[in-house]
Amino acid sequence: MANLVDILDATAAIKCPADKFYNFFKYNMSDLVKIFPASFKGAQLLEGQEGTVGCVILWNYLLGVLPMSAKVITEAIDDAGKSITFAVLEGDVLQLYKSFKATLTVSDGLAKWSFAYEKATLLSPPPELYLPFGIAICTMVDAYLLINN
């Protein structure tokens, strides 16, 4: 049986300029720990630097009430399309999925997360908890950027 990659999308309205929002996720994403401390417990830069392909960060976060960790690499950056793809290398999410990637695409007034995943087993559920999580992240970052910059 061929393995299939499925995709779930979450879209959030944003009020701050698209460039500012995109650049936050490109260069300052580890600031989520101070902006959204209820969900992000730690971000440790392991390799490279934020804003570059190949940057690896170890994230500790809460997904709902579940403590999670993920070693994530910045896989692709498309400045023209304001899109960044992050791929999970190691971590709790890979207990349910063979692969897991999150792509953020930003446009005027809109931020979209696309979660691409390949189930580890037929019983692995879709990662639906990441949809409200992605929207909450966008809402918090948008509010933070509107207030602080």
mmCIF file of C-alpha atoms in Angstrom:
data_model
loop_
_atom_site.group_PDB
_atom_site.id
_atom_site.type_symbol
_atom_site.label_atom_id
_atom_site.label_comp_id
_atom_site.label_asym_id
_atom_site.label_seq_id
_atom_site.Cartn_x
_atom_site.Cartn_y
_atom_site.Cartn_z
ATOM 1 C CA MET A 1 0.000 0.000 0.000
ATOM 2 C CA ALA A 2 1.371 3.426 -0.951
ATOM 3 C CA ASN A 3 1.762 5.971 1.806
ATOM 4 C CA LEU A 4 -0.215 9.133 1.261
ATOM 5 C CA VAL A 5 0.502 12.604 2.550
ATOM 6 C CA ASP A 6 -2.615 14.402 3.737
ATOM 7 C CA ILE A 7 -2.938 18.138 4.306
ATOM 8 C CA LEU A 8 -4.987 20.142 6.803
ATOM 9 C CA ASP A 9 -5.271 23.927 6.473
ATOM 10 C CA ALA A 10 -6.010 26.635 9.020
ATOM 11 C CA THR A 11 -6.505 30.265 8.040
ATOM 12 C CA ALA A 12 -6.473 33.318 10.302
ATOM 13 C CA ALA A 13 -7.239 36.938 9.582
ATOM 14 C CA ILE A 14 -4.388 39.324 10.460
ATOM 15 C CA LYS A 15 -4.377 43.103 10.790
ATOM 16 C CA CYS A 16 -0.669 43.903 10.802
ATOM 17 C CA PRO A 17 1.200 44.284 7.486
ATOM 18 C CA ALA A 18 1.950 40.973 5.767
ATOM 19 C CA ASP A 19 5.698 41.709 5.574
ATOM 20 C CA LYS A 20 5.929 42.366 9.310
ATOM 21 C CA PHE A 21 3.998 39.182 10.153
ATOM 22 C CA TYR A 22 6.049 37.060 7.746
ATOM 23 C CA ASN A 23 9.353 38.481 9.021
ATOM 24 C CA PHE A 24 8.402 37.638 12.605
ATOM 25 C CA PHE A 25 8.086 33.956 11.699
ATOM 26 C CA LYS A 26 11.206 34.099 9.554
ATOM 27 C CA TYR A 27 13.538 35.860 12.010
ATOM 28 C CA ASN A 28 11.958 35.866 15.481
ATOM 29 C CA MET A 29 9.782 32.778 15.801
ATOM 30 C CA SER A 30 11.540 31.701 19.003
ATOM 31 C CA ASP A 31 9.967 34.813 20.604
ATOM 32 C CA LEU A 32 6.742 32.771 20.754
ATOM 33 C CA VAL A 33 7.987 31.613 24.163
ATOM 34 C CA LYS A 34 7.599 35.127 25.590
ATOM 35 C CA ILE A 35 4.528 36.111 23.539
ATOM 36 C CA PHE A 36 2.542 32.933 24.134
ATOM 37 C CA PRO A 37 3.961 31.415 27.370
ATOM 38 C CA ALA A 38 0.784 29.457 28.096
ATOM 39 C CA SER A 39 1.553 27.222 25.101
ATOM 40 C CA PHE A 40 5.268 27.605 24.347
ATOM 41 C CA LYS A 41 7.542 26.432 27.150
ATOM 42 C CA GLY A 42 10.905 26.584 25.396
ATOM 43 C CA ALA A 43 12.758 27.136 22.131
ATOM 44 C CA GLN A 44 16.416 26.169 21.872
ATOM 45 C CA LEU A 45 18.406 27.007 18.748
ATOM 46 C CA LEU A 46 20.427 23.885 17.885
ATOM 47 C CA GLU A 47 21.860 24.703 14.454
ATOM 48 C CA GLY A 48 22.115 27.691 12.133
ATOM 49 C CA GLN A 49 20.272 30.929 12.722
ATOM 50 C CA GLU A 50 16.645 31.949 12.451
ATOM 51 C CA GLY A 51 15.764 33.241 9.020
ATOM 52 C CA THR A 52 17.866 30.681 7.160
ATOM 53 C CA VAL A 53 17.113 27.331 5.584
ATOM 54 C CA GLY A 54 18.632 24.596 7.731
ATOM 55 C CA CYS A 55 17.979 26.339 11.043
ATOM 56 C CA VAL A 56 17.074 23.715 13.687
ATOM 57 C CA ILE A 57 15.120 24.589 16.836
ATOM 58 C CA LEU A 58 13.998 22.291 19.634
ATOM 59 C CA TRP A 59 10.486 23.348 20.680
ATOM 60 C CA ASN A 60 8.681 22.479 23.916
ATOM 61 C CA TYR A 61 5.003 23.327 23.800
ATOM 62 C CA LEU A 62 1.534 22.356 24.933
ATOM 63 C CA LEU A 63 -0.895 21.064 22.335
ATOM 64 C CA GLY A 64 -4.142 21.456 24.196
ATOM 65 C CA VAL A 65 -3.049 19.959 27.530
ATOM 66 C CA LEU A 66 -0.473 17.568 26.046
ATOM 67 C CA PRO A 67 3.194 18.450 26.658
ATOM 68 C CA MET A 68 5.042 18.041 23.365
ATOM 69 C CA SER A 69 8.537 18.462 22.022
ATOM 70 C CA ALA A 70 9.703 18.697 18.441
ATOM 71 C CA LYS A 71 13.062 19.184 16.774
ATOM 72 C CA VAL A 72 12.162 21.315 13.746
ATOM 73 C CA ILE A 73 14.187 22.366 10.720
ATOM 74 C CA THR A 74 13.399 25.340 8.511
ATOM 75 C CA GLU A 75 13.136 23.443 5.239
ATOM 76 C CA ALA A 76 12.206 26.174 2.763
ATOM 77 C CA ILE A 77 11.854 29.963 2.663
ATOM 78 C CA ASP A 78 10.118 31.737 -0.209
ATOM 79 C CA ASP A 79 10.374 35.499 0.345
ATOM 80 C CA ALA A 80 8.505 36.340 -2.865
ATOM 81 C CA GLY A 81 5.560 34.158 -1.850
ATOM 82 C CA LYS A 82 5.951 34.943 1.880
ATOM 83 C CA SER A 83 6.024 31.243 2.687
ATOM 84 C CA ILE A 84 8.096 29.209 5.164
ATOM 85 C CA THR A 85 8.087 25.428 5.535
ATOM 86 C CA PHE A 86 9.114 23.735 8.768
ATOM 87 C CA ALA A 87 9.682 19.973 8.984
ATOM 88 C CA VAL A 88 9.732 17.901 12.167
ATOM 89 C CA LEU A 89 12.939 15.864 12.448
ATOM 90 C CA GLU A 90 12.292 14.289 15.864
ATOM 91 C CA GLY A 91 9.694 14.524 18.590
ATOM 92 C CA ASP A 92 6.373 13.465 20.006
ATOM 93 C CA VAL A 93 4.351 14.210 16.868
ATOM 94 C CA LEU A 94 6.357 11.558 14.991
ATOM 95 C CA GLN A 95 4.860 8.865 17.220
ATOM 96 C CA LEU A 96 1.649 9.265 15.213
ATOM 97 C CA TYR A 97 3.064 10.413 11.864
ATOM 98 C CA LYS A 98 5.916 9.245 9.656
ATOM 99 C CA SER A 99 6.372 12.832 8.526
ATOM 100 C CA PHE A 100 4.982 16.170 9.622
ATOM 101 C CA LYS A 101 5.503 19.573 7.993
ATOM 102 C CA ALA A 102 3.947 22.950 8.613
ATOM 103 C CA THR A 103 3.958 25.664 5.971
ATOM 104 C CA LEU A 104 3.007 29.242 6.799
ATOM 105 C CA THR A 105 1.930 31.449 3.896
ATOM 106 C CA VAL A 106 1.189 35.114 4.548
ATOM 107 C CA SER A 107 -0.696 37.572 2.378
ATOM 108 C CA ASP A 108 -2.380 40.908 3.063
ATOM 109 C CA GLY A 109 -4.941 40.276 5.800
ATOM 110 C CA LEU A 110 -4.419 36.518 5.915
ATOM 111 C CA ALA A 111 -2.104 33.892 7.385
ATOM 112 C CA LYS A 112 -2.501 30.259 6.367
ATOM 113 C CA TRP A 113 -0.963 27.195 7.984
ATOM 114 C CA SER A 114 -0.860 23.998 5.926
ATOM 115 C CA PHE A 115 -0.030 20.872 7.897
ATOM 116 C CA ALA A 116 1.208 18.027 5.677
ATOM 117 C CA TYR A 117 1.457 14.657 7.390
ATOM 118 C CA GLU A 118 1.825 10.987 6.650
ATOM 119 C CA LYS A 119 0.123 8.671 9.121
ATOM 120 C CA ALA A 120 2.352 6.149 10.891
ATOM 121 C CA THR A 121 -0.545 3.661 11.035
ATOM 122 C CA LEU A 122 -4.094 3.437 9.762
ATOM 123 C CA LEU A 123 -5.236 4.281 13.295
ATOM 124 C CA SER A 124 -3.306 7.561 13.506
ATOM 125 C CA PRO A 125 -5.874 10.376 13.692
ATOM 126 C CA PRO A 126 -5.552 13.524 11.597
ATOM 127 C CA PRO A 127 -3.590 16.185 13.539
ATOM 128 C CA GLU A 128 -6.699 18.341 13.977
ATOM 129 C CA LEU A 129 -5.459 19.870 17.261
ATOM 130 C CA TYR A 130 -2.908 21.819 15.212
ATOM 131 C CA LEU A 131 -5.646 23.795 13.429
ATOM 132 C CA PRO A 132 -6.866 25.856 16.417
ATOM 133 C CA PHE A 133 -3.253 25.956 17.670
ATOM 134 C CA GLY A 134 -2.103 27.542 14.391
ATOM 135 C CA ILE A 135 -4.946 30.059 14.468
ATOM 136 C CA ALA A 136 -4.188 30.951 18.111
ATOM 137 C CA ILE A 137 -0.511 31.487 17.265
ATOM 138 C CA CYS A 138 -1.446 33.823 14.414
ATOM 139 C CA THR A 139 -3.891 35.753 16.602
ATOM 140 C CA MET A 140 -1.346 36.200 19.396
ATOM 141 C CA VAL A 141 1.487 37.229 17.060
ATOM 142 C CA ASP A 142 -0.780 39.642 15.178
ATOM 143 C CA ALA A 143 -1.856 41.310 18.445
ATOM 144 C CA TYR A 144 1.748 41.421 19.684
ATOM 145 C CA LEU A 145 2.998 43.037 16.471
ATOM 146 C CA LEU A 146 0.174 45.580 16.414
ATOM 147 C CA ILE A 147 0.914 46.624 20.014
ATOM 148 C CA ASN A 148 4.728 46.460 20.046
ATOM 149 C CA ASN A 149 5.899 47.649 16.657
#
